[in-house]
Amino acid sequence: MKTIKVKNSSEEIQIGKVVCVGRNYADHAKELGNEIPDKFPIVFMKTATSMINSGENVVHPDYSENLHHEVELVLLIGSTIKNATDEDAENAIVGYAVGLDMTLRDLQFKSKEKGEPWTFAKIFDTSGVLSPFVFKKDYILTGSERIHLSVNGEIKQDATVGLMLFNTVEIIKNISSRMTLEPGDLIFTGTPAGVSRVVKGDKLSGGIENIGNIQTTIA
């Protein structure tokens, strides 16, 4: 089973579900020509088996020619919740990390054109990269934190997490109204504008202020 690491701790936590939010930054939705959600975020899933740790390589599948990077704030859920209130949602968050949601954009576009799920664009092995988590008891998110990603030293994504259309509490409330969330579940909260194609040999590095840093190489 896959586990996550915690900063300044020997503790490792088993990963449960990996729930992801799409189009949660307006500029990113616009750059891909998508509508901006207004009442409920776009939600899709990744698998625990697709997760790797920062420093490990992302393996570029040979059946895709357009792999994109998406840097995100990731939430760690610490309690079982269903139909969460604001207080329930806030209390359910026990940690934060930096994540990369690697996406096979060509497969995603083809699936969208056919009205089919994006599944195989999102869950290939090594498609999710995670930094060590920071427990919320050690750092409280303010929304002003810078989120950024560079490819071969060139900045591609640069924003603040406060630009999310749905904040962390709203995300958890919305998701928990449709499915039960449990300890060890992860939530990828969406990516800002600036996503771009990467190829084998590219080196990616990024981070979220006061949360952590992340790096990987495309292999």
PDB file of C-alpha atoms in Angstrom:
ATOM      1  CA  MET A   1       0.000   0.000   0.000  1.00  0.00           C
ATOM      2  CA  LYS A   2       1.174   3.531  -0.731  1.00  0.00           C
ATOM      3  CA  THR A   3       1.913   5.851   2.185  1.00  0.00           C
ATOM      4  CA  ILE A   4       2.628   9.561   2.561  1.00  0.00           C
ATOM      5  CA  LYS A   5       5.482  11.149   4.457  1.00  0.00           C
ATOM      6  CA  VAL A   6       5.166  13.853   7.112  1.00  0.00           C
ATOM      7  CA  LYS A   7       7.718  16.645   7.471  1.00  0.00           C
ATOM      8  CA  ASN A   8       9.943  16.369  10.568  1.00  0.00           C
ATOM      9  CA  SER A   9       8.331  13.061  11.529  1.00  0.00           C
ATOM     10  CA  SER A  10       8.955   9.351  11.053  1.00  0.00           C
ATOM     11  CA  GLU A  11       5.195   8.811  10.762  1.00  0.00           C
ATOM     12  CA  GLU A  12       3.852   7.443   7.499  1.00  0.00           C
ATOM     13  CA  ILE A  13       0.117   7.441   6.714  1.00  0.00           C
ATOM     14  CA  GLN A  14      -1.615   5.048   4.345  1.00  0.00           C
ATOM     15  CA  ILE A  15      -3.258   6.750   1.359  1.00  0.00           C
ATOM     16  CA  GLY A  16      -6.977   6.157   0.915  1.00  0.00           C
ATOM     17  CA  LYS A  17      -8.973   7.781  -1.896  1.00  0.00           C
ATOM     18  CA  VAL A  18      -7.412  10.501  -4.013  1.00  0.00           C
ATOM     19  CA  VAL A  19     -10.097  13.039  -4.947  1.00  0.00           C
ATOM     20  CA  CYS A  20      -9.185  15.848  -7.338  1.00  0.00           C
ATOM     21  CA  VAL A  21     -10.818  19.182  -8.124  1.00  0.00           C
ATOM     22  CA  GLY A  22     -10.648  20.631 -11.631  1.00  0.00           C
ATOM     23  CA  ARG A  23     -11.088  24.180 -12.929  1.00  0.00           C
ATOM     24  CA  ASN A  24     -10.640  25.700  -9.462  1.00  0.00           C
ATOM     25  CA  TYR A  25      -8.598  28.666 -10.726  1.00  0.00           C
ATOM     26  CA  ALA A  26     -10.425  30.859 -13.235  1.00  0.00           C
ATOM     27  CA  ASP A  27      -7.375  31.621 -15.379  1.00  0.00           C
ATOM     28  CA  HIS A  28      -6.566  27.928 -15.745  1.00  0.00           C
ATOM     29  CA  ALA A  29     -10.124  27.128 -16.845  1.00  0.00           C
ATOM     30  CA  LYS A  30      -9.900  29.916 -19.408  1.00  0.00           C
ATOM     31  CA  GLU A  31      -6.517  28.834 -20.808  1.00  0.00           C
ATOM     32  CA  LEU A  32      -7.969  25.423 -21.682  1.00  0.00           C
ATOM     33  CA  GLY A  33     -11.191  26.896 -23.073  1.00  0.00           C
ATOM     34  CA  ASN A  34     -13.363  25.481 -20.283  1.00  0.00           C
ATOM     35  CA  GLU A  35     -16.382  26.949 -18.546  1.00  0.00           C
ATOM     36  CA  ILE A  36     -15.824  28.202 -15.003  1.00  0.00           C
ATOM     37  CA  PRO A  37     -17.873  26.194 -12.469  1.00  0.00           C
ATOM     38  CA  ASP A  38     -20.118  28.327 -10.283  1.00  0.00           C
ATOM     39  CA  LYS A  39     -21.982  26.132  -7.774  1.00  0.00           C
ATOM     40  CA  PHE A  40     -20.090  22.830  -7.601  1.00  0.00           C
ATOM     41  CA  PRO A  41     -16.468  22.063  -8.481  1.00  0.00           C
ATOM     42  CA  ILE A  42     -15.458  19.591 -11.182  1.00  0.00           C
ATOM     43  CA  VAL A  43     -14.381  16.389  -9.400  1.00  0.00           C
ATOM     44  CA  PHE A  44     -12.426  13.370 -10.661  1.00  0.00           C
ATOM     45  CA  MET A  45     -10.294  10.658  -9.056  1.00  0.00           C
ATOM     46  CA  LYS A  46      -6.737   9.414  -9.112  1.00  0.00           C
ATOM     47  CA  THR A  47      -5.533   6.182  -7.538  1.00  0.00           C
ATOM     48  CA  ALA A  48      -3.261   5.607  -4.551  1.00  0.00           C
ATOM     49  CA  THR A  49      -1.112   3.398  -6.787  1.00  0.00           C
ATOM     50  CA  SER A  50      -0.408   6.350  -9.090  1.00  0.00           C
ATOM     51  CA  MET A  51       1.229   8.372  -6.277  1.00  0.00           C
ATOM     52  CA  ILE A  52       4.990   8.832  -5.899  1.00  0.00           C
ATOM     53  CA  ASN A  53       7.110  10.966  -3.585  1.00  0.00           C
ATOM     54  CA  SER A  54       8.942  14.150  -4.499  1.00  0.00           C
ATOM     55  CA  GLY A  55      12.329  13.253  -5.965  1.00  0.00           C
ATOM     56  CA  GLU A  56      11.049  10.179  -7.804  1.00  0.00           C
ATOM     57  CA  ASN A  57      10.667  10.199 -11.596  1.00  0.00           C
ATOM     58  CA  VAL A  58       7.445  10.647 -13.545  1.00  0.00           C
ATOM     59  CA  VAL A  59       7.466   7.999 -16.274  1.00  0.00           C
ATOM     60  CA  HIS A  60       6.103   9.410 -19.541  1.00  0.00           C
ATOM     61  CA  PRO A  61       3.698   6.837 -21.050  1.00  0.00           C
ATOM     62  CA  ASP A  62       4.560   5.894 -24.616  1.00  0.00           C
ATOM     63  CA  TYR A  63       0.896   6.123 -25.653  1.00  0.00           C
ATOM     64  CA  SER A  64       0.736   9.901 -25.109  1.00  0.00           C
ATOM     65  CA  GLU A  65       2.442  12.807 -26.843  1.00  0.00           C
ATOM     66  CA  ASN A  66       1.223  15.646 -24.625  1.00  0.00           C
ATOM     67  CA  LEU A  67       2.015  15.332 -20.905  1.00  0.00           C
ATOM     68  CA  HIS A  68       1.195  18.424 -18.807  1.00  0.00           C
ATOM     69  CA  HIS A  69       2.208  19.532 -15.304  1.00  0.00           C
ATOM     70  CA  GLU A  70      -0.324  20.849 -12.755  1.00  0.00           C
ATOM     71  CA  VAL A  71       0.961  22.018  -9.360  1.00  0.00           C
ATOM     72  CA  GLU A  72      -1.603  21.928  -6.537  1.00  0.00           C
ATOM     73  CA  LEU A  73      -2.291  22.279  -2.841  1.00  0.00           C
ATOM     74  CA  VAL A  74      -3.156  18.842  -1.423  1.00  0.00           C
ATOM     75  CA  LEU A  75      -5.262  18.290   1.711  1.00  0.00           C
ATOM     76  CA  LEU A  76      -4.925  15.314   4.062  1.00  0.00           C
ATOM     77  CA  ILE A  77      -8.198  14.212   5.643  1.00  0.00           C
ATOM     78  CA  GLY A  78      -8.022  13.011   9.237  1.00  0.00           C
ATOM     79  CA  SER A  79     -11.588  12.035  10.143  1.00  0.00           C
ATOM     80  CA  THR A  80     -14.624  10.326   8.658  1.00  0.00           C
ATOM     81  CA  ILE A  81     -17.092  12.931   7.396  1.00  0.00           C
ATOM     82  CA  LYS A  82     -20.315  12.971   5.395  1.00  0.00           C
ATOM     83  CA  ASN A  83     -22.446  16.058   4.643  1.00  0.00           C
ATOM     84  CA  ALA A  84     -19.894  18.208   6.449  1.00  0.00           C
ATOM     85  CA  THR A  85     -20.676  21.561   8.023  1.00  0.00           C
ATOM     86  CA  ASP A  86     -18.145  24.390   7.784  1.00  0.00           C
ATOM     87  CA  GLU A  87     -16.747  23.357  11.178  1.00  0.00           C
ATOM     88  CA  ASP A  88     -16.643  19.663  10.235  1.00  0.00           C
ATOM     89  CA  ALA A  89     -14.827  20.460   7.009  1.00  0.00           C
ATOM     90  CA  GLU A  90     -12.201  22.647   8.665  1.00  0.00           C
ATOM     91  CA  ASN A  91     -11.605  20.138  11.453  1.00  0.00           C
ATOM     92  CA  ALA A  92     -11.272  17.273   8.967  1.00  0.00           C
ATOM     93  CA  ILE A  93      -8.129  18.822   7.441  1.00  0.00           C
ATOM     94  CA  VAL A  94      -5.077  17.559   9.327  1.00  0.00           C
ATOM     95  CA  GLY A  95      -2.318  18.369   6.853  1.00  0.00           C
ATOM     96  CA  TYR A  96      -1.163  20.086   3.676  1.00  0.00           C
ATOM     97  CA  ALA A  97       1.294  19.167   0.913  1.00  0.00           C
ATOM     98  CA  VAL A  98       2.397  20.215  -2.561  1.00  0.00           C
ATOM     99  CA  GLY A  99       1.219  17.903  -5.315  1.00  0.00           C
ATOM    100  CA  LEU A 100       1.681  17.460  -9.041  1.00  0.00           C
ATOM    101  CA  ASP A 101      -1.311  16.186 -10.998  1.00  0.00           C
ATOM    102  CA  MET A 102       0.368  15.021 -14.186  1.00  0.00           C
ATOM    103  CA  THR A 103      -2.129  14.856 -17.038  1.00  0.00           C
ATOM    104  CA  LEU A 104      -2.067  13.261 -20.482  1.00  0.00           C
ATOM    105  CA  ARG A 105      -3.698  16.226 -22.189  1.00  0.00           C
ATOM    106  CA  ASP A 106      -4.119  14.554 -25.582  1.00  0.00           C
ATOM    107  CA  LEU A 107      -6.018  11.646 -24.012  1.00  0.00           C
ATOM    108  CA  GLN A 108      -8.077  14.057 -21.933  1.00  0.00           C
ATOM    109  CA  PHE A 109      -9.113  16.148 -24.958  1.00  0.00           C
ATOM    110  CA  LYS A 110     -10.036  13.038 -26.969  1.00  0.00           C
ATOM    111  CA  SER A 111     -12.151  11.738 -24.073  1.00  0.00           C
ATOM    112  CA  LYS A 112     -13.912  15.091 -23.686  1.00  0.00           C
ATOM    113  CA  GLU A 113     -14.704  15.210 -27.401  1.00  0.00           C
ATOM    114  CA  LYS A 114     -16.381  11.797 -27.129  1.00  0.00           C
ATOM    115  CA  GLY A 115     -18.159  12.630 -23.872  1.00  0.00           C
ATOM    116  CA  GLU A 116     -16.163   9.932 -22.087  1.00  0.00           C
ATOM    117  CA  PRO A 117     -14.464  10.032 -18.638  1.00  0.00           C
ATOM    118  CA  TRP A 118     -10.916  11.384 -18.348  1.00  0.00           C
ATOM    119  CA  THR A 119      -9.820   8.346 -16.340  1.00  0.00           C
ATOM    120  CA  PHE A 120      -6.839   7.157 -18.357  1.00  0.00           C
ATOM    121  CA  ALA A 121      -5.533  10.712 -18.760  1.00  0.00           C
ATOM    122  CA  LYS A 122      -5.221  10.986 -14.987  1.00  0.00           C
ATOM    123  CA  ILE A 123      -4.350   7.646 -13.376  1.00  0.00           C
ATOM    124  CA  PHE A 124      -1.277   6.324 -15.171  1.00  0.00           C
ATOM    125  CA  ASP A 125       1.478   5.115 -12.830  1.00  0.00           C
ATOM    126  CA  THR A 126       3.548   8.036 -11.391  1.00  0.00           C
ATOM    127  CA  SER A 127       0.871  10.587 -12.371  1.00  0.00           C
ATOM    128  CA  GLY A 128       0.683  12.020  -8.850  1.00  0.00           C
ATOM    129  CA  VAL A 129       3.723  13.476  -7.068  1.00  0.00           C
ATOM    130  CA  LEU A 130       3.613  14.450  -3.381  1.00  0.00           C
ATOM    131  CA  SER A 131       5.859  16.468  -1.105  1.00  0.00           C
ATOM    132  CA  PRO A 132       6.027  15.536   2.595  1.00  0.00           C
ATOM    133  CA  PHE A 133       2.939  16.779   4.437  1.00  0.00           C
ATOM    134  CA  VAL A 134       2.863  19.517   7.058  1.00  0.00           C
ATOM    135  CA  PHE A 135       0.413  18.929   9.895  1.00  0.00           C
ATOM    136  CA  LYS A 136      -2.153  21.704  10.305  1.00  0.00           C
ATOM    137  CA  LYS A 137      -1.267  21.924  13.987  1.00  0.00           C
ATOM    138  CA  ASP A 138       2.142  23.175  12.829  1.00  0.00           C
ATOM    139  CA  TYR A 139       0.920  25.595  10.141  1.00  0.00           C
ATOM    140  CA  ILE A 140      -2.442  27.238   9.447  1.00  0.00           C
ATOM    141  CA  LEU A 141      -3.164  28.076   5.810  1.00  0.00           C
ATOM    142  CA  THR A 142      -3.887  31.789   5.208  1.00  0.00           C
ATOM    143  CA  GLY A 143      -4.645  31.843   1.473  1.00  0.00           C
ATOM    144  CA  SER A 144      -1.817  34.248   0.719  1.00  0.00           C
ATOM    145  CA  GLU A 145       0.712  31.478   0.122  1.00  0.00           C
ATOM    146  CA  ARG A 146       2.507  31.548  -3.223  1.00  0.00           C
ATOM    147  CA  ILE A 147       2.105  28.410  -5.368  1.00  0.00           C
ATOM    148  CA  HIS A 148       4.577  28.002  -8.228  1.00  0.00           C
ATOM    149  CA  LEU A 149       6.219  25.564 -10.626  1.00  0.00           C
ATOM    150  CA  SER A 150       9.234  25.793 -12.920  1.00  0.00           C
ATOM    151  CA  VAL A 151      10.351  23.582 -15.798  1.00  0.00           C
ATOM    152  CA  ASN A 152      14.132  23.481 -16.357  1.00  0.00           C
ATOM    153  CA  GLY A 153      14.397  26.650 -14.252  1.00  0.00           C
ATOM    154  CA  GLU A 154      11.752  28.611 -16.181  1.00  0.00           C
ATOM    155  CA  ILE A 155       8.710  29.650 -14.160  1.00  0.00           C
ATOM    156  CA  LYS A 156       5.494  28.339 -15.718  1.00  0.00           C
ATOM    157  CA  GLN A 157       2.916  28.592 -12.919  1.00  0.00           C
ATOM    158  CA  ASP A 158       2.877  31.366 -10.315  1.00  0.00           C
ATOM    159  CA  ALA A 159      -0.147  32.375  -8.224  1.00  0.00           C
ATOM    160  CA  THR A 160      -1.500  32.302  -4.668  1.00  0.00           C
ATOM    161  CA  VAL A 161      -3.770  29.629  -3.216  1.00  0.00           C
ATOM    162  CA  GLY A 162      -6.269  32.348  -2.290  1.00  0.00           C
ATOM    163  CA  LEU A 163      -7.211  32.548  -5.990  1.00  0.00           C
ATOM    164  CA  MET A 164      -9.050  29.236  -5.778  1.00  0.00           C
ATOM    165  CA  LEU A 165     -12.709  29.585  -6.793  1.00  0.00           C
ATOM    166  CA  PHE A 166     -13.709  27.102  -4.065  1.00  0.00           C
ATOM    167  CA  ASN A 167     -11.718  27.292  -0.826  1.00  0.00           C
ATOM    168  CA  THR A 168     -10.683  24.253   1.186  1.00  0.00           C
ATOM    169  CA  VAL A 169     -13.808  24.221   3.366  1.00  0.00           C
ATOM    170  CA  GLU A 170     -16.128  24.602   0.369  1.00  0.00           C
ATOM    171  CA  ILE A 171     -14.329  21.799  -1.443  1.00  0.00           C
ATOM    172  CA  ILE A 172     -14.720  19.371   1.445  1.00  0.00           C
ATOM    173  CA  LYS A 173     -18.362  20.333   2.022  1.00  0.00           C
ATOM    174  CA  ASN A 174     -19.174  19.770  -1.654  1.00  0.00           C
ATOM    175  CA  ILE A 175     -17.318  16.463  -1.934  1.00  0.00           C
ATOM    176  CA  SER A 176     -18.683  15.105   1.364  1.00  0.00           C
ATOM    177  CA  SER A 177     -22.236  15.852   0.212  1.00  0.00           C
ATOM    178  CA  ARG A 178     -21.712  13.197  -2.478  1.00  0.00           C
ATOM    179  CA  MET A 179     -19.288  10.720  -0.880  1.00  0.00           C
ATOM    180  CA  THR A 180     -17.923   9.839   2.538  1.00  0.00           C
ATOM    181  CA  LEU A 181     -14.392  11.041   3.231  1.00  0.00           C
ATOM    182  CA  GLU A 182     -12.175   9.003   5.535  1.00  0.00           C
ATOM    183  CA  PRO A 183      -8.803   9.305   7.309  1.00  0.00           C
ATOM    184  CA  GLY A 184      -5.950   9.055   4.806  1.00  0.00           C
ATOM    185  CA  ASP A 185      -7.970  10.426   1.890  1.00  0.00           C
ATOM    186  CA  LEU A 186      -6.215  13.116  -0.164  1.00  0.00           C
ATOM    187  CA  ILE A 187      -7.790  16.042  -1.987  1.00  0.00           C
ATOM    188  CA  PHE A 188      -5.957  17.774  -4.844  1.00  0.00           C
ATOM    189  CA  THR A 189      -7.481  21.274  -4.894  1.00  0.00           C
ATOM    190  CA  GLY A 190      -6.823  22.416  -8.465  1.00  0.00           C
ATOM    191  CA  THR A 191      -4.063  24.135 -10.397  1.00  0.00           C
ATOM    192  CA  PRO A 192      -3.430  27.765 -11.421  1.00  0.00           C
ATOM    193  CA  ALA A 193      -2.807  28.934 -14.984  1.00  0.00           C
ATOM    194  CA  GLY A 194       0.416  28.185 -16.806  1.00  0.00           C
ATOM    195  CA  VAL A 195       0.197  24.451 -17.457  1.00  0.00           C
ATOM    196  CA  SER A 196       2.359  23.295 -20.334  1.00  0.00           C
ATOM    197  CA  ARG A 197       3.773  20.273 -22.105  1.00  0.00           C
ATOM    198  CA  VAL A 198       6.805  18.482 -20.678  1.00  0.00           C
ATOM    199  CA  VAL A 199       9.011  15.852 -22.322  1.00  0.00           C
ATOM    200  CA  LYS A 200      11.521  13.240 -21.223  1.00  0.00           C
ATOM    201  CA  GLY A 201      14.497  14.811 -19.484  1.00  0.00           C
ATOM    202  CA  ASP A 202      12.632  17.885 -18.242  1.00  0.00           C
ATOM    203  CA  LYS A 203      13.192  18.771 -14.597  1.00  0.00           C
ATOM    204  CA  LEU A 204      10.238  20.149 -12.632  1.00  0.00           C
ATOM    205  CA  SER A 205      10.504  22.018  -9.345  1.00  0.00           C
ATOM    206  CA  GLY A 206       7.935  23.989  -7.417  1.00  0.00           C
ATOM    207  CA  GLY A 207       6.382  24.629  -4.080  1.00  0.00           C
ATOM    208  CA  ILE A 208       3.867  26.352  -1.869  1.00  0.00           C
ATOM    209  CA  GLU A 209       5.076  28.978   0.569  1.00  0.00           C
ATOM    210  CA  ASN A 210       5.373  27.603   4.135  1.00  0.00           C
ATOM    211  CA  ILE A 211       4.087  24.177   3.001  1.00  0.00           C
ATOM    212  CA  GLY A 212       6.954  22.628   1.094  1.00  0.00           C
ATOM    213  CA  ASN A 213       8.772  22.032  -2.161  1.00  0.00           C
ATOM    214  CA  ILE A 214       8.494  19.385  -4.839  1.00  0.00           C
ATOM    215  CA  GLN A 215      10.687  18.129  -7.648  1.00  0.00           C
ATOM    216  CA  THR A 216      10.660  15.420 -10.262  1.00  0.00           C
ATOM    217  CA  THR A 217      12.240  14.496 -13.574  1.00  0.00           C
ATOM    218  CA  ILE A 218      10.320  13.234 -16.607  1.00  0.00           C
ATOM    219  CA  ALA A 219      11.722   9.831 -17.535  1.00  0.00           C
TER     220      ALA A 219
END
